[in-house]
PDB file of C-alpha atoms in Angstrom:
ATOM      1  CA  MET P   1     113.129 148.072  90.581  1.00  0.00           C
ATOM      2  CA  SER P   2     112.168 145.535  87.903  1.00  0.00           C
ATOM      3  CA  ALA P   3     114.390 142.935  89.551  1.00  0.00           C
ATOM      4  CA  VAL P   4     112.561 143.429  92.831  1.00  0.00           C
ATOM      5  CA  LEU P   5     109.210 143.049  91.141  1.00  0.00           C
ATOM      6  CA  GLN P   6     110.322 139.879  89.401  1.00  0.00           C
ATOM      7  CA  THR P   7     111.567 138.267  92.598  1.00  0.00           C
ATOM      8  CA  THR P   8     108.498 139.134  94.671  1.00  0.00           C
ATOM      9  CA  ALA P   9     105.764 138.554  92.085  1.00  0.00           C
ATOM     10  CA  PRO P  10     105.655 134.751  92.374  1.00  0.00           C
ATOM     11  CA  ALA P  11     104.653 134.977  96.041  1.00  0.00           C
ATOM     12  CA  VAL P  12     101.196 136.338  95.145  1.00  0.00           C
ATOM     13  CA  GLU P  13     100.192 133.644  92.678  1.00  0.00           C
ATOM     14  CA  PRO P  14     100.739 130.617  94.960  1.00  0.00           C
ATOM     15  CA  VAL P  15      98.484 132.112  97.662  1.00  0.00           C
ATOM     16  CA  ALA P  16      95.586 132.465  95.238  1.00  0.00           C
ATOM     17  CA  GLY P  17      96.473 129.089  93.738  1.00  0.00           C
ATOM     18  CA  TYR P  18      96.342 127.354  97.101  1.00  0.00           C
ATOM     19  CA  ARG P  19      92.931 128.885  97.864  1.00  0.00           C
ATOM     20  CA  LEU P  20      91.647 127.577  94.549  1.00  0.00           C
ATOM     21  CA  SER P  21      93.197 124.192  95.287  1.00  0.00           C
ATOM     22  CA  LEU P  22      91.474 124.096  98.664  1.00  0.00           C
ATOM     23  CA  ARG P  23      88.109 124.759  97.033  1.00  0.00           C
ATOM     24  CA  ARG P  24      88.774 122.019  94.483  1.00  0.00           C
ATOM     25  CA  PHE P  25      89.743 119.622  97.271  1.00  0.00           C
ATOM     26  CA  ARG P  26      86.516 120.342  99.183  1.00  0.00           C
ATOM     27  CA  ARG P  27      84.517 119.500  96.054  1.00  0.00           C
ATOM     28  CA  ASN P  28      86.158 116.067  95.899  1.00  0.00           C
ATOM     29  CA  ARG P  29      83.794 114.020  98.067  1.00  0.00           C
ATOM     30  CA  LEU P  30      86.023 110.946  98.164  1.00  0.00           C
ATOM     31  CA  ALA P  31      89.014 112.985  99.351  1.00  0.00           C
ATOM     32  CA  VAL P  32      86.929 114.758 102.004  1.00  0.00           C
ATOM     33  CA  ALA P  33      85.567 111.387 103.146  1.00  0.00           C
ATOM     34  CA  GLY P  34      89.151 110.128 103.403  1.00  0.00           C
ATOM     35  CA  LEU P  35      90.091 113.125 105.538  1.00  0.00           C
ATOM     36  CA  VAL P  36      87.104 112.490 107.804  1.00  0.00           C
ATOM     37  CA  VAL P  37      88.108 108.833 108.192  1.00  0.00           C
ATOM     38  CA  VAL P  38      91.670 109.779 109.158  1.00  0.00           C
ATOM     39  CA  VAL P  39      90.474 112.340 111.710  1.00  0.00           C
ATOM     40  CA  LEU P  40      88.029 109.836 113.213  1.00  0.00           C
ATOM     41  CA  PHE P  41      90.749 107.202 113.553  1.00  0.00           C
ATOM     42  CA  LEU P  42      93.084 109.719 115.179  1.00  0.00           C
ATOM     43  CA  LEU P  43      90.368 110.565 117.697  1.00  0.00           C
ATOM     44  CA  PHE P  44      89.584 106.881 118.181  1.00  0.00           C
ATOM     45  CA  CYS P  45      93.199 105.905 118.877  1.00  0.00           C
ATOM     46  CA  PHE P  46      94.332 108.904 120.935  1.00  0.00           C
ATOM     47  CA  ALA P  47      91.155 110.181 122.618  1.00  0.00           C
ATOM     48  CA  GLY P  48      89.282 106.875 122.769  1.00  0.00           C
ATOM     49  CA  PRO P  49      91.291 105.418 125.697  1.00  0.00           C
ATOM     50  CA  LEU P  50      90.187 108.389 127.802  1.00  0.00           C
ATOM     51  CA  LEU P  51      86.587 107.205 127.485  1.00  0.00           C
ATOM     52  CA  TYR P  52      87.204 103.447 127.233  1.00  0.00           C
ATOM     53  CA  SER P  53      90.048 102.645 129.597  1.00  0.00           C
ATOM     54  CA  THR P  54      91.601  99.148 129.471  1.00  0.00           C
ATOM     55  CA  ASP P  55      94.769  97.428 130.681  1.00  0.00           C
ATOM     56  CA  GLN P  56      96.895  96.542 127.656  1.00  0.00           C
ATOM     57  CA  VAL P  57     100.034  95.569 129.585  1.00  0.00           C
ATOM     58  CA  HIS P  58      99.023  92.871 132.079  1.00  0.00           C
ATOM     59  CA  THR P  59      97.406  89.592 131.098  1.00  0.00           C
ATOM     60  CA  ASP P  60      94.148  88.280 132.570  1.00  0.00           C
ATOM     61  CA  LEU P  61      93.793  84.534 132.056  1.00  0.00           C
ATOM     62  CA  HIS P  62      90.271  84.618 133.501  1.00  0.00           C
ATOM     63  CA  GLN P  63      89.101  86.745 130.547  1.00  0.00           C
ATOM     64  CA  VAL P  64      90.609  84.769 127.665  1.00  0.00           C
ATOM     65  CA  ASN P  65      88.912  84.580 124.245  1.00  0.00           C
ATOM     66  CA  LEU P  66      85.616  86.087 125.344  1.00  0.00           C
ATOM     67  CA  GLY P  67      83.200  87.044 122.591  1.00  0.00           C
ATOM     68  CA  PRO P  68      81.865  90.576 122.082  1.00  0.00           C
ATOM     69  CA  GLY P  69      79.552  91.644 124.860  1.00  0.00           C
ATOM     70  CA  GLY P  70      78.672  94.328 127.347  1.00  0.00           C
ATOM     71  CA  ALA P  71      81.907  94.101 129.346  1.00  0.00           C
ATOM     72  CA  HIS P  72      84.125  93.810 126.286  1.00  0.00           C
ATOM     73  CA  TRP P  73      82.569  95.368 123.218  1.00  0.00           C
ATOM     74  CA  LEU P  74      84.859  93.531 120.786  1.00  0.00           C
ATOM     75  CA  GLY P  75      85.706  90.580 123.003  1.00  0.00           C
ATOM     76  CA  THR P  76      89.151  89.627 124.337  1.00  0.00           C
ATOM     77  CA  ASP P  77      92.236  87.974 122.871  1.00  0.00           C
ATOM     78  CA  ALA P  78      94.228  84.871 123.866  1.00  0.00           C
ATOM     79  CA  VAL P  79      95.794  86.565 126.916  1.00  0.00           C
ATOM     80  CA  GLY P  80      92.741  88.462 128.137  1.00  0.00           C
ATOM     81  CA  HIS P  81      93.369  91.860 126.585  1.00  0.00           C
ATOM     82  CA  ASP P  82      90.262  93.808 125.652  1.00  0.00           C
ATOM     83  CA  GLU P  83      90.194  93.811 121.854  1.00  0.00           C
ATOM     84  CA  LEU P  84      88.619  97.247 121.424  1.00  0.00           C
ATOM     85  CA  GLY P  85      91.196  98.780 123.739  1.00  0.00           C
ATOM     86  CA  ARG P  86      93.934  96.878 121.913  1.00  0.00           C
ATOM     87  CA  LEU P  87      92.658  98.250 118.610  1.00  0.00           C
ATOM     88  CA  MET P  88      93.165 101.753 120.009  1.00  0.00           C
ATOM     89  CA  PHE P  89      96.510 100.810 121.553  1.00  0.00           C
ATOM     90  CA  GLY P  90      97.807  99.229 118.339  1.00  0.00           C
ATOM     91  CA  GLY P  91      96.375 102.027 116.215  1.00  0.00           C
ATOM     92  CA  ARG P  92      98.543 104.535 118.059  1.00  0.00           C
ATOM     93  CA  VAL P  93     101.680 102.693 116.995  1.00  0.00           C
ATOM     94  CA  SER P  94     100.509 102.190 113.407  1.00  0.00           C
ATOM     95  CA  LEU P  95      99.462 105.822 112.959  1.00  0.00           C
ATOM     96  CA  VAL P  96     102.461 107.327 114.759  1.00  0.00           C
ATOM     97  CA  VAL P  97     104.918 105.181 112.822  1.00  0.00           C
ATOM     98  CA  GLY P  98     103.107 105.783 109.531  1.00  0.00           C
ATOM     99  CA  LEU P  99     102.845 109.552 109.948  1.00  0.00           C
ATOM    100  CA  ALA P 100     106.368 110.018 111.327  1.00  0.00           C
ATOM    101  CA  ALA P 101     108.000 107.685 108.799  1.00  0.00           C
ATOM    102  CA  GLY P 102     106.091 109.284 105.935  1.00  0.00           C
ATOM    103  CA  LEU P 103     107.179 112.743 107.104  1.00  0.00           C
ATOM    104  CA  LEU P 104     110.805 111.636 107.529  1.00  0.00           C
ATOM    105  CA  ALA P 105     110.869 109.994 104.100  1.00  0.00           C
ATOM    106  CA  THR P 106     109.356 113.097 102.506  1.00  0.00           C
ATOM    107  CA  VAL P 107     111.869 115.431 104.180  1.00  0.00           C
ATOM    108  CA  ILE P 108     114.857 113.304 103.121  1.00  0.00           C
ATOM    109  CA  GLY P 109     113.505 112.823  99.607  1.00  0.00           C
ATOM    110  CA  THR P 110     112.692 116.524  99.247  1.00  0.00           C
ATOM    111  CA  LEU P 111     116.176 117.663 100.265  1.00  0.00           C
ATOM    112  CA  TRP P 112     117.897 115.035  98.121  1.00  0.00           C
ATOM    113  CA  GLY P 113     115.743 115.642  95.051  1.00  0.00           C
ATOM    114  CA  ALA P 114     115.957 119.445  95.304  1.00  0.00           C
ATOM    115  CA  ALA P 115     119.737 119.318  95.686  1.00  0.00           C
ATOM    116  CA  ALA P 116     120.140 116.898  92.766  1.00  0.00           C
ATOM    117  CA  GLY P 117     117.819 118.796  90.433  1.00  0.00           C
ATOM    118  CA  TYR P 118     119.290 122.194  91.258  1.00  0.00           C
ATOM    119  CA  ALA P 119     122.924 121.043  91.003  1.00  0.00           C
ATOM    120  CA  GLY P 120     122.481 119.274  87.668  1.00  0.00           C
ATOM    121  CA  GLY P 121     125.383 117.810  85.738  1.00  0.00           C
ATOM    122  CA  TRP P 122     127.493 115.018  87.185  1.00  0.00           C
ATOM    123  CA  ALA P 123     126.216 115.611  90.729  1.00  0.00           C
ATOM    124  CA  ASP P 124     122.642 115.038  89.588  1.00  0.00           C
ATOM    125  CA  ALA P 125     123.661 111.925  87.662  1.00  0.00           C
ATOM    126  CA  VAL P 126     125.478 110.389  90.644  1.00  0.00           C
ATOM    127  CA  MET P 127     122.739 111.242  93.140  1.00  0.00           C
ATOM    128  CA  MET P 128     119.982 109.828  90.959  1.00  0.00           C
ATOM    129  CA  ARG P 129     121.936 106.619  90.293  1.00  0.00           C
ATOM    130  CA  VAL P 130     121.929 106.152  94.062  1.00  0.00           C
ATOM    131  CA  VAL P 131     118.149 106.558  93.987  1.00  0.00           C
ATOM    132  CA  ASP P 132     117.794 104.088  91.097  1.00  0.00           C
ATOM    133  CA  ALA P 133     119.899 101.523  92.958  1.00  0.00           C
ATOM    134  CA  GLY P 134     117.790 101.971  96.086  1.00  0.00           C
ATOM    135  CA  ILE P 135     114.508 101.583  94.206  1.00  0.00           C
ATOM    136  CA  ALA P 136     115.786  98.311  92.716  1.00  0.00           C
ATOM    137  CA  ILE P 137     115.932  96.793  96.235  1.00  0.00           C
ATOM    138  CA  PRO P 138     112.459  96.011  97.658  1.00  0.00           C
ATOM    139  CA  ALA P 139     111.782  98.000 100.812  1.00  0.00           C
ATOM    140  CA  LEU P 140     110.111  95.001 102.453  1.00  0.00           C
ATOM    141  CA  PHE P 141     113.271  92.934 101.984  1.00  0.00           C
ATOM    142  CA  ILE P 142     115.383  95.588 103.711  1.00  0.00           C
ATOM    143  CA  LEU P 143     112.872  95.791 106.571  1.00  0.00           C
ATOM    144  CA  LEU P 144     112.907  92.037 107.050  1.00  0.00           C
ATOM    145  CA  VAL P 145     116.713  91.954 107.137  1.00  0.00           C
ATOM    146  CA  VAL P 146     116.904  94.807 109.656  1.00  0.00           C
ATOM    147  CA  SER P 147     114.145  93.309 111.798  1.00  0.00           C
ATOM    148  CA  ALA P 148     115.909  89.926 111.807  1.00  0.00           C
ATOM    149  CA  ILE P 149     119.179  91.525 112.946  1.00  0.00           C
ATOM    150  CA  THR P 150     117.773  93.744 115.678  1.00  0.00           C
ATOM    151  CA  THR P 151     114.608  94.046 117.734  1.00  0.00           C
ATOM    152  CA  PRO P 152     112.920  97.225 116.512  1.00  0.00           C
ATOM    153  CA  ASP P 153     111.030  99.621 118.730  1.00  0.00           C
ATOM    154  CA  THR P 154     108.721 102.394 117.575  1.00  0.00           C
ATOM    155  CA  LEU P 155     111.547 104.858 116.968  1.00  0.00           C
ATOM    156  CA  GLY P 156     113.581 102.216 115.175  1.00  0.00           C
ATOM    157  CA  LEU P 157     110.712 101.415 112.823  1.00  0.00           C
ATOM    158  CA  ILE P 158     110.243 105.100 112.054  1.00  0.00           C
ATOM    159  CA  VAL P 159     113.917 105.579 111.201  1.00  0.00           C
ATOM    160  CA  VAL P 160     114.192 102.413 109.107  1.00  0.00           C
ATOM    161  CA  LEU P 161     110.960 103.111 107.220  1.00  0.00           C
ATOM    162  CA  GLY P 162     112.023 106.695 106.581  1.00  0.00           C
ATOM    163  CA  LEU P 163     115.409 105.587 105.257  1.00  0.00           C
ATOM    164  CA  VAL P 164     113.905 103.087 102.803  1.00  0.00           C
ATOM    165  CA  SER P 165     110.942 105.177 101.642  1.00  0.00           C
ATOM    166  CA  TRP P 166     112.474 108.511 100.571  1.00  0.00           C
ATOM    167  CA  LEU P 167     113.433 107.403  97.073  1.00  0.00           C
ATOM    168  CA  VAL P 168     110.157 108.055  95.242  1.00  0.00           C
ATOM    169  CA  PRO P 169     109.636 111.551  96.741  1.00  0.00           C
ATOM    170  CA  SER P 170     113.191 112.459  95.724  1.00  0.00           C
ATOM    171  CA  ARG P 171     112.442 111.678  92.072  1.00  0.00           C
ATOM    172  CA  LEU P 172     109.240 113.736  92.155  1.00  0.00           C
ATOM    173  CA  VAL P 173     110.901 116.756  93.771  1.00  0.00           C
ATOM    174  CA  ARG P 174     113.887 116.530  91.420  1.00  0.00           C
ATOM    175  CA  ALA P 175     111.574 116.657  88.393  1.00  0.00           C
ATOM    176  CA  GLU P 176     109.831 119.706  89.850  1.00  0.00           C
ATOM    177  CA  THR P 177     113.172 121.369  90.617  1.00  0.00           C
ATOM    178  CA  LEU P 178     114.434 120.896  87.067  1.00  0.00           C
ATOM    179  CA  THR P 179     111.435 122.897  85.867  1.00  0.00           C
ATOM    180  CA  LEU P 180     111.551 125.604  88.525  1.00  0.00           C
ATOM    181  CA  LYS P 181     115.272 126.386  88.452  1.00  0.00           C
ATOM    182  CA  SER P 182     114.986 127.863  84.959  1.00  0.00           C
ATOM    183  CA  ARG P 183     112.151 130.247  85.899  1.00  0.00           C
ATOM    184  CA  ASP P 184     112.768 133.987  85.669  1.00  0.00           C
ATOM    185  CA  TYR P 185     112.480 134.671  89.392  1.00  0.00           C
ATOM    186  CA  VAL P 186     115.149 132.064  90.199  1.00  0.00           C
ATOM    187  CA  LEU P 187     117.472 133.395  87.498  1.00  0.00           C
ATOM    188  CA  THR P 188     116.907 136.954  88.727  1.00  0.00           C
ATOM    189  CA  LEU P 189     117.764 135.968  92.281  1.00  0.00           C
ATOM    190  CA  ARG P 190     120.998 134.368  91.135  1.00  0.00           C
ATOM    191  CA  ALA P 191     121.846 137.375  88.942  1.00  0.00           C
ATOM    192  CA  THR P 192     121.425 139.752  91.889  1.00  0.00           C
ATOM    193  CA  GLY P 193     123.828 137.785  94.069  1.00  0.00           C
ATOM    194  CA  GLY P 194     121.468 135.366  95.790  1.00  0.00           C
ATOM    195  CA  THR P 195     123.006 132.111  97.024  1.00  0.00           C
ATOM    196  CA  HIS P 196     122.084 128.628  95.870  1.00  0.00           C
ATOM    197  CA  GLY P 197     120.632 127.875  99.309  1.00  0.00           C
ATOM    198  CA  ARG P 198     118.403 130.954  99.142  1.00  0.00           C
ATOM    199  CA  ALA P 199     117.220 129.998  95.664  1.00  0.00           C
ATOM    200  CA  ILE P 200     116.226 126.546  96.918  1.00  0.00           C
ATOM    201  CA  THR P 201     114.580 127.666 100.172  1.00  0.00           C
ATOM    202  CA  ARG P 202     113.022 130.865  98.799  1.00  0.00           C
ATOM    203  CA  HIS P 203     111.690 129.650  95.448  1.00  0.00           C
ATOM    204  CA  ILE P 204     112.285 125.963  94.663  1.00  0.00           C
ATOM    205  CA  LEU P 205     110.821 124.368  97.794  1.00  0.00           C
ATOM    206  CA  PRO P 206     107.876 126.792  98.305  1.00  0.00           C
ATOM    207  CA  ASN P 207     106.787 126.283  94.717  1.00  0.00           C
ATOM    208  CA  SER P 208     107.120 122.503  95.108  1.00  0.00           C
ATOM    209  CA  VAL P 209     104.766 122.342  98.082  1.00  0.00           C
ATOM    210  CA  SER P 210     101.976 120.729  96.076  1.00  0.00           C
ATOM    211  CA  THR P 211     104.245 117.899  94.914  1.00  0.00           C
ATOM    212  CA  ILE P 212     105.691 117.457  98.403  1.00  0.00           C
ATOM    213  CA  VAL P 213     102.305 117.339 100.142  1.00  0.00           C
ATOM    214  CA  VAL P 214     100.866 114.824  97.684  1.00  0.00           C
ATOM    215  CA  ALA P 215     103.960 112.636  98.000  1.00  0.00           C
ATOM    216  CA  ALA P 216     103.737 112.782 101.803  1.00  0.00           C
ATOM    217  CA  THR P 217     100.173 111.427 101.898  1.00  0.00           C
ATOM    218  CA  PHE P 218     101.091 108.431  99.756  1.00  0.00           C
ATOM    219  CA  GLN P 219     104.224 107.840 101.838  1.00  0.00           C
ATOM    220  CA  VAL P 220     102.135 107.672 105.012  1.00  0.00           C
ATOM    221  CA  ALA P 221      99.833 105.066 103.451  1.00  0.00           C
ATOM    222  CA  ASP P 222     102.809 103.016 102.250  1.00  0.00           C
ATOM    223  CA  ALA P 223     104.471 103.237 105.679  1.00  0.00           C
ATOM    224  CA  ILE P 224     101.344 101.955 107.450  1.00  0.00           C
ATOM    225  CA  LEU P 225     101.203  99.007 105.049  1.00  0.00           C
ATOM    226  CA  LEU P 226     104.912  98.230 105.503  1.00  0.00           C
ATOM    227  CA  VAL P 227     104.527  98.256 109.283  1.00  0.00           C
ATOM    228  CA  ALA P 228     101.586  95.871 108.952  1.00  0.00           C
ATOM    229  CA  TYR P 229     103.597  93.551 106.682  1.00  0.00           C
ATOM    230  CA  VAL P 230     106.569  93.373 109.037  1.00  0.00           C
ATOM    231  CA  SER P 231     104.437  92.990 112.165  1.00  0.00           C
ATOM    232  CA  TYR P 232     102.308  90.321 110.522  1.00  0.00           C
ATOM    233  CA  LEU P 233     105.502  88.302 110.054  1.00  0.00           C
ATOM    234  CA  GLY P 234     106.310  88.747 113.739  1.00  0.00           C
ATOM    235  CA  LEU P 235     109.220  91.162 113.223  1.00  0.00           C
ATOM    236  CA  GLY P 236     107.558  94.430 114.262  1.00  0.00           C
ATOM    237  CA  VAL P 237     107.302  96.048 117.687  1.00  0.00           C
ATOM    238  CA  GLN P 238     107.503  93.546 120.510  1.00  0.00           C
ATOM    239  CA  PRO P 239     104.939  92.839 123.287  1.00  0.00           C
ATOM    240  CA  PRO P 240     103.377  94.358 125.277  1.00  0.00           C
ATOM    241  CA  LYS P 241     103.338  96.910 122.446  1.00  0.00           C
ATOM    242  CA  THR P 242     101.513  96.000 119.271  1.00  0.00           C
ATOM    243  CA  ASP P 243     100.108  97.474 116.090  1.00  0.00           C
ATOM    244  CA  TRP P 244      97.361  96.490 113.698  1.00  0.00           C
ATOM    245  CA  GLY P 245      99.638  94.142 111.754  1.00  0.00           C
ATOM    246  CA  GLY P 246     100.690  92.434 114.967  1.00  0.00           C
ATOM    247  CA  MET P 247      97.040  92.036 115.941  1.00  0.00           C
ATOM    248  CA  LEU P 248      96.361  90.366 112.598  1.00  0.00           C
ATOM    249  CA  SER P 249      99.255  87.979 113.141  1.00  0.00           C
ATOM    250  CA  ALA P 250      98.157  87.141 116.700  1.00  0.00           C
ATOM    251  CA  GLY P 251      94.538  86.564 115.674  1.00  0.00           C
ATOM    252  CA  LEU P 252      95.118  84.583 112.484  1.00  0.00           C
ATOM    253  CA  THR P 253      95.001  81.118 114.047  1.00  0.00           C
ATOM    254  CA  ALA P 254      92.088  82.099 116.292  1.00  0.00           C
ATOM    255  CA  ALA P 255      90.082  83.121 113.223  1.00  0.00           C
ATOM    256  CA  TYR P 256      89.887  79.464 112.167  1.00  0.00           C
ATOM    257  CA  SER P 257      88.188  78.766 115.500  1.00  0.00           C
ATOM    258  CA  GLY P 258      85.459  81.288 114.787  1.00  0.00           C
ATOM    259  CA  ARG P 259      86.916  84.148 116.839  1.00  0.00           C
ATOM    260  CA  TRP P 260      86.460  86.648 114.037  1.00  0.00           C
ATOM    261  CA  TRP P 261      86.721  89.641 116.372  1.00  0.00           C
ATOM    262  CA  LEU P 262      90.484  89.093 116.630  1.00  0.00           C
ATOM    263  CA  ILE P 263      91.160  89.621 112.930  1.00  0.00           C
ATOM    264  CA  VAL P 264      88.304  91.548 111.298  1.00  0.00           C
ATOM    265  CA  PRO P 265      88.629  94.849 113.254  1.00  0.00           C
ATOM    266  CA  PRO P 266      92.405  95.357 112.727  1.00  0.00           C
ATOM    267  CA  GLY P 267      92.092  94.248 109.108  1.00  0.00           C
ATOM    268  CA  LEU P 268      89.312  96.758 108.461  1.00  0.00           C
ATOM    269  CA  ALA P 269      91.265  99.466 110.274  1.00  0.00           C
ATOM    270  CA  ILE P 270      94.293  98.966 108.010  1.00  0.00           C
ATOM    271  CA  ILE P 271      92.155  98.936 104.877  1.00  0.00           C
ATOM    272  CA  LEU P 272      90.162 102.030 105.839  1.00  0.00           C
ATOM    273  CA  VAL P 273      93.164 104.128 106.901  1.00  0.00           C
ATOM    274  CA  VAL P 274      95.307 103.209 103.887  1.00  0.00           C
ATOM    275  CA  CYS P 275      92.414 103.836 101.472  1.00  0.00           C
ATOM    276  CA  ALA P 276      91.681 107.127 103.255  1.00  0.00           C
ATOM    277  CA  PHE P 277      95.238 108.401 102.857  1.00  0.00           C
ATOM    278  CA  ASN P 278      95.279 107.307  99.212  1.00  0.00           C
ATOM    279  CA  ALA P 279      91.989 109.143  98.637  1.00  0.00           C
ATOM    280  CA  ILE P 280      93.446 112.269 100.263  1.00  0.00           C
ATOM    281  CA  GLY P 281      96.516 111.969  98.052  1.00  0.00           C
ATOM    282  CA  ASP P 282      94.394 111.603  94.915  1.00  0.00           C
ATOM    283  CA  GLY P 283      92.290 114.581  95.965  1.00  0.00           C
ATOM    284  CA  LEU P 284      95.341 116.763  96.622  1.00  0.00           C
ATOM    285  CA  ARG P 285      96.892 115.744  93.313  1.00  0.00           C
ATOM    286  CA  ASP P 286      93.739 116.711  91.441  1.00  0.00           C
ATOM    287  CA  ALA P 287      93.384 119.930  93.445  1.00  0.00           C
ATOM    288  CA  PHE P 288      96.933 121.052  92.662  1.00  0.00           C
ATOM    289  CA  ASP P 289      96.734 120.038  88.993  1.00  0.00           C
ATOM    290  CA  VAL P 290      96.721 123.355  87.116  1.00  0.00           C
ATOM    291  CA  ARG P 291      95.585 121.622  83.929  1.00  0.00           C
ATOM    292  CA  GLY P 292      92.260 120.874  85.587  1.00  0.00           C
ATOM    293  CA  ARG P 293      91.606 124.389  86.815  1.00  0.00           C
ATOM    294  CA  GLY P 294      88.997 126.422  85.160  1.00  0.00           C
TER     295      GLY P 294
END
């Protein structure tokens, strides 16, 4: 009977803890503002084209480099694409790649870090040396090499970004696992015949949710920046597709001619979204920090 109580007791505390964390997050005005910014950009990029329909595939040489006006609210680019519509079109790629790559990196890092921390011993040492070696190689360098070898599409960028960005989450989850695996409820589960997989899925991962969620938000922000870096260098998704980094690259030379509308909007979009995700991450980290609860 006592064993049952010990294995089920931890499930009550996280529920109350998460409610407290949610209240703490709502009190963080910067984090809430970041969440609002992300939601607005998601609506802008995915619902906006339903209200402001433009052709982002075919060129129109009669509408080249027009300034902002009634027909084109943010002007047009060098091939006649409506810039506001292109901002929505490119934002879809940037947000989809950032969110999907951040999620993929977090999943891989979570599984790797939980397995390494729970296994311990030589397995942990070998697995973490792999992580250390990966961290020593700049992610941007790997992306540039891959992009130079092959022409990436949206799915390719997601996979590559996920495979180069999982290292930091794995270290965070491993540290959390090392602490959790010695808790009474994990030891009780093992003593009553529970498998290693059940210990990880039943106790280790659920009690690491706060670390995983915080890591995921920062991974999304990093992924959006990496996509912008690669696309700015001309090695991102290829036309007619684009993203905010590609828009910056295409509008850089035009900016010297006074066509500011080709570079300011995508630049601001990148800055706002990345800062918003970082603010959400900071807010979640503070909300889940038990040392700050009172």
